[in-house]
XYZ file of C-alpha atoms in Angstrom:
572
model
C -32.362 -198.275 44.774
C -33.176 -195.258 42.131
C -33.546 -193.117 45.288
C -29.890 -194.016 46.071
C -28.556 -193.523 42.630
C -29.888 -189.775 42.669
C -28.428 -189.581 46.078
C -24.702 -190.698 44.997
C -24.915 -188.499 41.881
C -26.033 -185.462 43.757
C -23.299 -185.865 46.251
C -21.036 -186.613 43.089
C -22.027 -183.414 41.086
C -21.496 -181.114 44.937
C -18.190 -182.562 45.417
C -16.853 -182.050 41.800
C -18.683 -178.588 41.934
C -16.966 -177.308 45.002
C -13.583 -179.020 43.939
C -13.667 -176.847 40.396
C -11.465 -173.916 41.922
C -9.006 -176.017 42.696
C -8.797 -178.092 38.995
C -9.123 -175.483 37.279
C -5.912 -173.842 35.417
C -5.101 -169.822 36.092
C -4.405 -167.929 33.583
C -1.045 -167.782 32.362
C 0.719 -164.015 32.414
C 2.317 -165.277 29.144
C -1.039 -165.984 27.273
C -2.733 -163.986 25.022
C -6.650 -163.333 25.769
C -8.070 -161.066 23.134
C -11.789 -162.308 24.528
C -13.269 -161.839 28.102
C -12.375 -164.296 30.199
C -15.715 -165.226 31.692
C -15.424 -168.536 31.302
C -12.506 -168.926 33.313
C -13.900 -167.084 36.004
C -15.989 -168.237 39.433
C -18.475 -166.151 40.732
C -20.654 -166.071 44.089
C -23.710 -163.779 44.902
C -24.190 -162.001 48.369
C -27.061 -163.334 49.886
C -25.817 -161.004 52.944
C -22.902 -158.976 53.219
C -19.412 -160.424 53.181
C -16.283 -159.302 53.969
C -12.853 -160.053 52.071
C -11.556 -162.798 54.558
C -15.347 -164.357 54.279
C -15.228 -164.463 50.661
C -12.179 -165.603 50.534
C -12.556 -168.979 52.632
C -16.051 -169.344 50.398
C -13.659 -169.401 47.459
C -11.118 -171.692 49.154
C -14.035 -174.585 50.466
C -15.623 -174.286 46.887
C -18.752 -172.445 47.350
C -18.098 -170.048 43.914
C -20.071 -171.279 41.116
C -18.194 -172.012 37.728
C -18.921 -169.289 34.877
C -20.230 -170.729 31.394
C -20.320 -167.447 30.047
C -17.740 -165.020 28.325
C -19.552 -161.943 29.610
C -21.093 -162.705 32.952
C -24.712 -160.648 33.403
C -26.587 -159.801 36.249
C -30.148 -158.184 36.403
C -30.870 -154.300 37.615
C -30.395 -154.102 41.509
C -29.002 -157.529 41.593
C -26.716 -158.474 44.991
C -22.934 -157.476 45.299
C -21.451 -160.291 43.437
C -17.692 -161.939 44.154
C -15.482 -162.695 41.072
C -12.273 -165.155 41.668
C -9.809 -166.615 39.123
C -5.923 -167.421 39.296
C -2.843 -166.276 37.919
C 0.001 -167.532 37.245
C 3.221 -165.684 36.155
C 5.620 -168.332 35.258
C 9.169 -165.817 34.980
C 11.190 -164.942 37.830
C 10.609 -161.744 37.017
C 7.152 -159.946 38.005
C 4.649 -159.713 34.733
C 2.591 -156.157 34.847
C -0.587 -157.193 33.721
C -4.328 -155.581 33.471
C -7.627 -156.466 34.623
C -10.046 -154.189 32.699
C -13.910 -154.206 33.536
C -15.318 -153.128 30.555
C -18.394 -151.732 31.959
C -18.421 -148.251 32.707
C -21.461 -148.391 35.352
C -20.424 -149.864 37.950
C -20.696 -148.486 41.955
C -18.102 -150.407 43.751
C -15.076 -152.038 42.609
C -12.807 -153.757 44.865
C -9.790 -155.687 43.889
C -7.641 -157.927 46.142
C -4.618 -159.754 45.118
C -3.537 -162.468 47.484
C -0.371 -164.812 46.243
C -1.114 -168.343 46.898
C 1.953 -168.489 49.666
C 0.125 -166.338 51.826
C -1.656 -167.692 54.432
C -3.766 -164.942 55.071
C -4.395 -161.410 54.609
C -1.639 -159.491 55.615
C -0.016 -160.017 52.326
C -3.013 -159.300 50.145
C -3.054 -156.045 47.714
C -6.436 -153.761 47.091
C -7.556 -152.011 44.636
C -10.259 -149.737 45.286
C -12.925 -148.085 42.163
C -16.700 -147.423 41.084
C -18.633 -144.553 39.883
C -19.796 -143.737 43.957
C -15.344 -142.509 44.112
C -14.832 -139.221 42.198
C -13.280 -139.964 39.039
C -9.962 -138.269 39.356
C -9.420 -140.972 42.561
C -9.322 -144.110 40.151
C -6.411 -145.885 39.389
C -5.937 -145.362 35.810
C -7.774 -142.276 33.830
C -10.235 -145.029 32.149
C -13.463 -144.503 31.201
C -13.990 -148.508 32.491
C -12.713 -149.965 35.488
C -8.872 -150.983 34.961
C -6.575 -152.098 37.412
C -2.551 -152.777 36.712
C -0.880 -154.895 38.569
C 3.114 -156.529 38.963
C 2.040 -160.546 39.064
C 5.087 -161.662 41.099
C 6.729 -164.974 39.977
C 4.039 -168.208 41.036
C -0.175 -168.269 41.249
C -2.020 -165.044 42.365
C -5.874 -165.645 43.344
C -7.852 -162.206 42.310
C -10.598 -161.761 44.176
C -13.089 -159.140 42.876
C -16.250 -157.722 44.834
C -18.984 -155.196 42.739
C -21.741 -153.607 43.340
C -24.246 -151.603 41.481
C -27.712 -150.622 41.059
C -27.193 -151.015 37.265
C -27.507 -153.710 35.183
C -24.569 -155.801 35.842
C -22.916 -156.902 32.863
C -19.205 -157.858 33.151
C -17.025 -158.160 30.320
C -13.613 -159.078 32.421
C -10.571 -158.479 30.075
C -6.678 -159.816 31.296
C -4.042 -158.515 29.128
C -0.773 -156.797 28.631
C -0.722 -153.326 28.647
C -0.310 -152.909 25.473
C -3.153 -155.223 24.013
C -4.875 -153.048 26.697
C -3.757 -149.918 24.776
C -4.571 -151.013 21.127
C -8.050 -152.088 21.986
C -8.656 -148.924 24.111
C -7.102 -146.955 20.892
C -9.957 -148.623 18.591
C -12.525 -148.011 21.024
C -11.182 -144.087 20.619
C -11.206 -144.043 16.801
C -14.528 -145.908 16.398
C -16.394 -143.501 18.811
C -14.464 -140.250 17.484
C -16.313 -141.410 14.153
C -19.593 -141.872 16.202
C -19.940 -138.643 18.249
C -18.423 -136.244 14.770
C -20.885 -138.036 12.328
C -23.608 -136.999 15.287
C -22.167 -133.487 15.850
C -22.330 -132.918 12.409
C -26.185 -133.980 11.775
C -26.860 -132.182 15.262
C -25.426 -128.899 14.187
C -26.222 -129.069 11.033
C -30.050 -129.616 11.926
C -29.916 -126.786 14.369
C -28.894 -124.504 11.240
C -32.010 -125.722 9.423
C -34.436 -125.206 12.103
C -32.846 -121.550 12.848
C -33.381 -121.244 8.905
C -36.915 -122.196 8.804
C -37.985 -122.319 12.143
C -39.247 -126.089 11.347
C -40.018 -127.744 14.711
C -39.552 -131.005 13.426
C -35.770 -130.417 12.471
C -35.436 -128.651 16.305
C -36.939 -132.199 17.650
C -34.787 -134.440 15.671
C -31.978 -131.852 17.158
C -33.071 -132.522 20.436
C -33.149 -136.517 19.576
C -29.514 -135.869 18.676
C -28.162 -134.529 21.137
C -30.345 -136.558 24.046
C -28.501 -139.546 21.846
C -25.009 -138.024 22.455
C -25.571 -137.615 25.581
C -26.358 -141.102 26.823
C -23.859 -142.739 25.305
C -21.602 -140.209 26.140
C -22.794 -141.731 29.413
C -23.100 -145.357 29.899
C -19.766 -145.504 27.966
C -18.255 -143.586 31.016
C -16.826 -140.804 28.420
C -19.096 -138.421 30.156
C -17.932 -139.198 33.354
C -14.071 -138.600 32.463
C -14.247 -135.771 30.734
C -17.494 -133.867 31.706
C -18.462 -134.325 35.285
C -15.558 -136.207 36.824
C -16.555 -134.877 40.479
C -20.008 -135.427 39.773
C -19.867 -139.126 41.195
C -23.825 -138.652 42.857
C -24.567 -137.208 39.302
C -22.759 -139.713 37.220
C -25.396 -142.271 38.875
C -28.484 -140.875 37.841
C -27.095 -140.024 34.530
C -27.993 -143.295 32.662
C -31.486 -143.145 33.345
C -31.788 -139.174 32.961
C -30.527 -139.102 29.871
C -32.460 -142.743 28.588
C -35.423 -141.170 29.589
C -34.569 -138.471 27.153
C -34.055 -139.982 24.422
C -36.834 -142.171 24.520
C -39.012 -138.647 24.730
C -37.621 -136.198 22.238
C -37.569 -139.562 20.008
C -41.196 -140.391 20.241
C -41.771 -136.646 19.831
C -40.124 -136.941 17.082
C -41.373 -139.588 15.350
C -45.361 -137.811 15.992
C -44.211 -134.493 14.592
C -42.329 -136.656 11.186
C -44.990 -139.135 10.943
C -48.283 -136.879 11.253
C -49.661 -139.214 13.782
C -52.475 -136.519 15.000
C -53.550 -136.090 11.460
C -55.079 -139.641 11.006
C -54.251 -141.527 14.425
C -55.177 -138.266 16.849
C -55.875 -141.459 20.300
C -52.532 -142.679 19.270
C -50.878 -139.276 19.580
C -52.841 -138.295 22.852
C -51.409 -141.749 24.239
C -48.150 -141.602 22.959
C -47.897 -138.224 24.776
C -49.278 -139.002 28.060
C -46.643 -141.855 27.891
C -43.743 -139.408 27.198
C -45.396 -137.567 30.775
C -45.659 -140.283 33.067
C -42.639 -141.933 32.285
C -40.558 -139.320 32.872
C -42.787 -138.015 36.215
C -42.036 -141.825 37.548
C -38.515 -141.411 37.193
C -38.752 -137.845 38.955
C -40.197 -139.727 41.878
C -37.593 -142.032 42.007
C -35.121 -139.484 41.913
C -36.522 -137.416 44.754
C -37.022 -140.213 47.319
C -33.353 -141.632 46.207
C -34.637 -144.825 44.821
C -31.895 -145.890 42.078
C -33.304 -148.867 41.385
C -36.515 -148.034 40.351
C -35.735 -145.105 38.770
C -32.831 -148.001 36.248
C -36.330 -150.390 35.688
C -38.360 -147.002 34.876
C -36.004 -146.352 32.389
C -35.030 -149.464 30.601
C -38.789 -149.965 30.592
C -39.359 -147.344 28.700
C -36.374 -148.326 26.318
C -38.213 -151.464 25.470
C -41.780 -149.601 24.665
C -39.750 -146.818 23.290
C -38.880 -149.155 20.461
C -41.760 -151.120 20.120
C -43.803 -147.991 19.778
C -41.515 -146.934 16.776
C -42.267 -150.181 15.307
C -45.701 -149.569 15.718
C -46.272 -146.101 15.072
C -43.999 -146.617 11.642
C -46.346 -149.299 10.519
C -49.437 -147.580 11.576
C -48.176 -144.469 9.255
C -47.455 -146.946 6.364
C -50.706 -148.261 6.438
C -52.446 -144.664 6.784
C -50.161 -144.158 3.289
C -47.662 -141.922 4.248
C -44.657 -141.804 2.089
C -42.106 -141.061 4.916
C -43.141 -144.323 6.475
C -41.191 -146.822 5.199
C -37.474 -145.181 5.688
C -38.897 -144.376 9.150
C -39.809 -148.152 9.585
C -36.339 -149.292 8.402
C -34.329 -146.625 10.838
C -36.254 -147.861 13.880
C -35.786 -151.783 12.824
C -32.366 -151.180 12.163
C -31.949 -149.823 15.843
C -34.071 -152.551 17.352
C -31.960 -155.416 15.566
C -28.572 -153.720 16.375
C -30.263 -153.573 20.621
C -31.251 -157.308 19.510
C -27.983 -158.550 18.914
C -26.323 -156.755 21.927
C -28.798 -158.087 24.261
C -27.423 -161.924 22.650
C -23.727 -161.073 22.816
C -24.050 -160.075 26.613
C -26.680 -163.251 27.404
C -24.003 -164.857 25.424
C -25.996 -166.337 22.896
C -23.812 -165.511 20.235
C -19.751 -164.410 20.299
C -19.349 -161.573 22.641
C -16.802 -158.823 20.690
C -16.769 -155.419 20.119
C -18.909 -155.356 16.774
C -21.707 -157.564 18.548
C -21.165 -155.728 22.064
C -21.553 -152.173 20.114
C -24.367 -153.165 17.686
C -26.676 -151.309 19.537
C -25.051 -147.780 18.935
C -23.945 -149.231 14.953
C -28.175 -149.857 14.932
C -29.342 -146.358 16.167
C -26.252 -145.021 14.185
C -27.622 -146.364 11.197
C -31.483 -145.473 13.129
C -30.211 -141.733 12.983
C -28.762 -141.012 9.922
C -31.777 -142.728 7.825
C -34.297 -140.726 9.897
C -31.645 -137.628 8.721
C -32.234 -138.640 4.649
C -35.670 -139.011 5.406
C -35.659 -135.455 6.764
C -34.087 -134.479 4.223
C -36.797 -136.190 1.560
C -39.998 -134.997 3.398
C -38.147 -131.375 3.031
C -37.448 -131.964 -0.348
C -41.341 -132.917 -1.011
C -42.207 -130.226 1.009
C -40.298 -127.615 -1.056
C -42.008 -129.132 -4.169
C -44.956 -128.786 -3.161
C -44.503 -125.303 -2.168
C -43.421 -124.528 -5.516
C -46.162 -126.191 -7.408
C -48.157 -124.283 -4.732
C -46.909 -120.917 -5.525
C -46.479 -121.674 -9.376
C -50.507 -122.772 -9.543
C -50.662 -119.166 -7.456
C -49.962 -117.337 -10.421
C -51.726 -119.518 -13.055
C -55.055 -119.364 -14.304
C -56.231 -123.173 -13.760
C -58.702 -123.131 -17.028
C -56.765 -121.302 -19.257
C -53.255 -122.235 -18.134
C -52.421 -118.740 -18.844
C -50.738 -116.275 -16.004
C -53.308 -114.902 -13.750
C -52.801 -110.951 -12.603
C -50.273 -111.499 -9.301
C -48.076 -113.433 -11.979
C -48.727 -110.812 -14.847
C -47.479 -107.943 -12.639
C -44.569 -109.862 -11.494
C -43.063 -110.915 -14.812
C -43.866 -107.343 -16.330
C -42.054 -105.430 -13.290
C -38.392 -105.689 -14.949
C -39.439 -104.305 -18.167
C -39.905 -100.695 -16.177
C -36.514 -101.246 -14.590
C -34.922 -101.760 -17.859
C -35.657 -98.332 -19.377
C -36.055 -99.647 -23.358
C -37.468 -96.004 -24.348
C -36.304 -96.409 -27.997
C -38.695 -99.175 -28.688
C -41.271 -98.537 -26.308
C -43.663 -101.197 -24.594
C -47.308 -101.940 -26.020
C -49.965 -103.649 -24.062
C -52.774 -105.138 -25.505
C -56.591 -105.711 -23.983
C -58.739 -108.578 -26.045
C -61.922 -109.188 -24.648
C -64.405 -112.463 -26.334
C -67.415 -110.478 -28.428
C -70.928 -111.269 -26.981
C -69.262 -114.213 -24.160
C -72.396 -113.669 -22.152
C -74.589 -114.937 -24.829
C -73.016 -117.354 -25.533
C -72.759 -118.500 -21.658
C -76.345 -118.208 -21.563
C -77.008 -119.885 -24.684
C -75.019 -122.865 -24.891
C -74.240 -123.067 -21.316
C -70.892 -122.384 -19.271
C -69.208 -125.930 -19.879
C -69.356 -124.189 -23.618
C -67.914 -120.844 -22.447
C -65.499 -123.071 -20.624
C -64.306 -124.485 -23.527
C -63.673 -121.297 -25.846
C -61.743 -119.766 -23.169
C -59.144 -122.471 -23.197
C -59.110 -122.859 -26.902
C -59.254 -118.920 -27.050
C -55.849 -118.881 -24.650
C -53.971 -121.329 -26.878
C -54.888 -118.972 -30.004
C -53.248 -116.301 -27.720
C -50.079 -118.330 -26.933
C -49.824 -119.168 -30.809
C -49.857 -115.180 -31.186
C -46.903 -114.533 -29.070
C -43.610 -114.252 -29.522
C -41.050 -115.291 -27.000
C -40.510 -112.185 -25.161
C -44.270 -111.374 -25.321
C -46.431 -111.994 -21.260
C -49.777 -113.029 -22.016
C -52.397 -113.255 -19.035
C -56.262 -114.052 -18.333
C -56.920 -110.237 -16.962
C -60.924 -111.122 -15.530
C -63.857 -113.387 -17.237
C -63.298 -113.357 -20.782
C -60.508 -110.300 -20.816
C -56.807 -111.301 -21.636
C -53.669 -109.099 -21.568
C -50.499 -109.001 -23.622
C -47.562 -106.993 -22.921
C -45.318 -106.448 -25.512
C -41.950 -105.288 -24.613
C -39.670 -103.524 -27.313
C -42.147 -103.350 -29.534
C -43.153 -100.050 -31.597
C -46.827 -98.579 -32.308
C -46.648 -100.593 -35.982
C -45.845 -103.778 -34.904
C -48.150 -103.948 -32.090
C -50.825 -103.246 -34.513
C -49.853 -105.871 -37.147
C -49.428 -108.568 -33.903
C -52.797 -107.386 -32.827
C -54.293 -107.439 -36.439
C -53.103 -110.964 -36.682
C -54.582 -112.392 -33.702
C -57.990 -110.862 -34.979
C -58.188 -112.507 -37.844
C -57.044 -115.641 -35.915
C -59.856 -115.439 -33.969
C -62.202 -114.562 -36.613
C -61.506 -117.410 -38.935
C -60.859 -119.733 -36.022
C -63.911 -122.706 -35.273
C -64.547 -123.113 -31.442
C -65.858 -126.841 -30.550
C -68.061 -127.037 -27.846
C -69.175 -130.520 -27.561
C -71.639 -131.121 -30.157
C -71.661 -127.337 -31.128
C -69.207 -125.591 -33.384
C -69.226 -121.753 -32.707
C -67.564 -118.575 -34.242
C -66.113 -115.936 -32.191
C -65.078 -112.718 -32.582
C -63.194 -110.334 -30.312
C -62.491 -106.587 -29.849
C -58.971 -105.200 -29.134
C -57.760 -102.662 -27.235
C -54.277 -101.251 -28.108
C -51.721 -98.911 -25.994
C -48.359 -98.233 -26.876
C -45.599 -95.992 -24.833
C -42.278 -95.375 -23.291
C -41.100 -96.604 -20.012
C -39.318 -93.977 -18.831
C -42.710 -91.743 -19.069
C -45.658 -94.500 -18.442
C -46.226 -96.185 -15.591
C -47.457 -99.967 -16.342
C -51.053 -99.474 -14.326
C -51.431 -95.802 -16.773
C -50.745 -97.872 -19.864
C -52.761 -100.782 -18.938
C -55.498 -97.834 -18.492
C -54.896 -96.480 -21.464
C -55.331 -99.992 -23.906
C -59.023 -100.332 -21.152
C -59.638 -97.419 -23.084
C -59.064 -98.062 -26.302
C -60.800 -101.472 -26.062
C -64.141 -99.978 -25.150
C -63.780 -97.201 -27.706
C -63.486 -100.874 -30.230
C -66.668 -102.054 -28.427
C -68.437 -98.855 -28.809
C -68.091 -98.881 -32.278
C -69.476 -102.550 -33.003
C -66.536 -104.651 -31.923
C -64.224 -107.486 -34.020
C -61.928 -104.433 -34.058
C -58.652 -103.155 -32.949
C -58.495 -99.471 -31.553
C -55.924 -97.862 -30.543
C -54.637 -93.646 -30.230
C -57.499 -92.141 -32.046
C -57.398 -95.252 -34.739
C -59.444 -98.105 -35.245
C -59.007 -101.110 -37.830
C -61.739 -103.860 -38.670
């Protein structure tokens, strides 16, 4: 009895199934659909070839399969498939309507419009399209597949055949031509926006990398424009405006340019993230991955195998973005700072893929902010790997200053060290003061070897710094003070005369003199000798007067030191 049952129902569930085309309502010419009509749609898959009459009386005994979908989807490769749905055009009057395919992939598109008072197919009207025709032999100038057609008064069937080696996704629209036109004039400003925000951060990059001949800012370039480039082509704007004869091209493009991007990204991402710094198996894999992916697509390309060459490349899209996941985390871990905006870019484009992938499966509402999520997510991917380019430059540049500033300064002393001496001093000599003169002074620590040997070179250590902060309480604001070798400092006095250099210098002996150095447990006194130089700078080089106040200091240590000599004087 059970066995029964499941019979009936079966039988049931066939007959209702093939008896769907002929309950179900068309579409009415006076309706409004601003979704795809999926759902209204029937579909059958070519298990072998079939002509138009064949499909046709499959359609009129049942055998087309009811859609559930908004968006139907097919895999890579997958058979020719056969779309059918009614219209009906209520007025007396024809009703110019259009069927938009809004998939810009596609091989073969062939529509047939048969009104329902035919009785064969004399009377039915094709349309012919797909990326194998050149793209100046479509019917409209659309970068998807749209067909306009006069619905004459009464119920048309449209019959649809396509074929492609792509992924088949097929958002069907119907509309009036001028819903047609408003959403195709949305889809113009939105991806005007798109391609100048990338153009900008492409050319601007480009700029930077001929500036500084950074090869990170040439690879994110390179990301750029392998990014503007594929969508350029799977949105079919390539196709109309860059290679519309190229119809053999046009179907290699996809994968081409994928492949691309998934390189020059991970490139990218190795060069940004220092991934052969502390991860150098990861970066040898990583880079044999960006080789034989792009070798397996060569090979598909050579022996014409379209098919293989699409799974090559969406393969690689999916471990293209799970190894920027990874290699993001694996560089936050390892603690570098450019990790985590490099971590949210790459989520941000795998979420915005994510939700695509749902809209198209129809897991959630298929419309043009879920359909385009993808490109918002890399979008959003691009221009946060941009700021963080622009941060690790930043740091970069920071660091190179620190760098160059901790160039020119002693590290114990905190005073100038010669390079920076010479540097700051330079522009007195181009300044020409020769009323006032310039006065350079030589002070060299009394007995600093005895006291190194004696008390040990933390000590000696110790009275240098203290001994340079005596010398920066000395100065006055224009004065350049410097640590000129061991225990020898320099001051350069600019605009200063004979007299005043000697009362500075005076000063800063007595400072000295009277001053107590700690050393740890010890408290020492130093003295120091002073060598004094004064002259013009229109007559004097700097390296002659510099000479002259060597001089003058050993003349001070000749005669018992603690003193200040200078032209034939000396002072205690």
């Amino acid at each position: 009895m059970q066995r029964v049952t499941l019979a009936f129902i079966s039988t049931l569930l066939a007959i209702i199934s093939s008896l769907l085309p002929l309950f179900a309502a068309p579409l009415d010419t006076s309706g409004q659909y601003e979704q795809p009509i999926g759902r209204e749609l029937f579909f059958l898959q070519e298990q072998e070839p079939l002509s138009f009459n064949s499909a046709l009386s499959s359609y009129q005994r049942g055998d087309f399969n009811a859609s559930r979908s908004n968006v139907l989807s097919f895999g890579i490769g997958s058979n020719p498939v056969w779309l059918a749905f009614e219209i009906n055009n209520p007025l007396e009057s024809p009703a110019k309507r259009r069927i938009q395919i809004a998939t810009s992939w596609l091989d073969s598109v062939d529509v047939h419009y048969i009104p329902t008072h035919s009785s064969g197919t004399t009377q039915a009207l094709s349309q012919y399209s797909g990326d194998k025709r050149s793209f100046a032999r479509r019917n409209l100038e659309d970068r998807f597949f749209s067909f306009d057609h006069a619905f004459p008064n009464g119920v048309t069937r449209v019959l649809i055949r396509i074929e492609s080696a792509d992924p088949m996704v097929l958002p069907v629209y119907f509309s009036s031509l001028d819903a047609a036109q408003d959403r195709a004039n949305f889809q113009s400003y939105s991806y005007g926006f798109l391609y100048g925000a990338v153009l900008c951060l492409l050319i601007y990059n480009l700029m930077l990398f001929i500036g500084m001949r950074s090869i990170s800012y040439l690879l994110y370039s390179m990301f750029l424009l392998s990014f503007l480039l594929m969508n350029l082509s799977y949105t079919g704007h390539g196709y109309q405006w860059l290679w519309p004869h190229l119809p053999r091209w046009q179907q290699w493009a996809n994968p081409i340019f994928m492949m691309l991007f998934n390189v020059t990204g991970l490139l990218f991402a190795l060069r940004f993230l220092r991934v052969k710094s502390f991860l150098p198996a990861t970066y040898k894999l990583t880079k044999l991955i960006c080789i034989l992916f792009p070798l397996l697509l060569l090979t598909a390309l050579i022996i014409g195998d379209q098919v293989h060459g699409l799974i090559f490349a969406f393969d690689f899209m999916l471990l293209f973005s799970f190894m920027m996941i990874l290699l993001g985390v694996m560089a936050l871990k390892a603690g570098n700072p450019s990790s985590k905006i490099f971590l949210l870019a790459s989520t941000s484009s795998m979420t915005g893929a994510a939700i695509t992938g749902m809209a198209v499966w129809g897991f959630i509402p298929f419309n043009d902010l879920t359909y385009r999520a993808a490109e918002l997510g890399i979008l959003i991917d691009i221009v946060l790997l941009a700021l963080a380019l622009a941060s690790k430059f930043r740091a970069t540049e920071r660091q190179k200053i620190i760098a160059e500033h901790q160039a020119k300064i002693d590290p114990l002393t905190g005073l100038n060290n010669r390079r920076a001496f010479y540097e700051i001093t330079q522009p007195f000599w181009m300044q020409k003061q020769a009323q006032l003169g310039v006065s350079v002074i030589i002070v060299d620590i009394d007995y600093f070897k005895v006291i190194n040997d004696t008390h040990g070179h933390a000590a000696g250590d110790d009275i240098l710094s203290q001994f340079a902060k005596l010398l920066n309480l000395s100065l006055r604001q224009q004065d350049v003070a410097a640590r000129w070798g061991g225990e020898e400092f320099i001051l350069l006095l600019p605009g200063t005369r004979l007299e005043e250099a000697s009362i500075i210098s005076e000063r800063l002996r007595e400072r000295i003199s009277n001053h107590t150095f700690s050393t740890g447990c010890d408290e020492l006194q130093v003295t120091a000798s002073i060598g004094l130089a004064h002259g013009d700078t229109s007559g004097l080089t700097l390296e002659h007067l510099i000479s002259l106040a060597d001089q003058q200091l050993y003349r001070a240590k000749q005669r018992g030191k603690n003193q200040i000599c200078y032209e034939q004087e000396c002072a205690v």
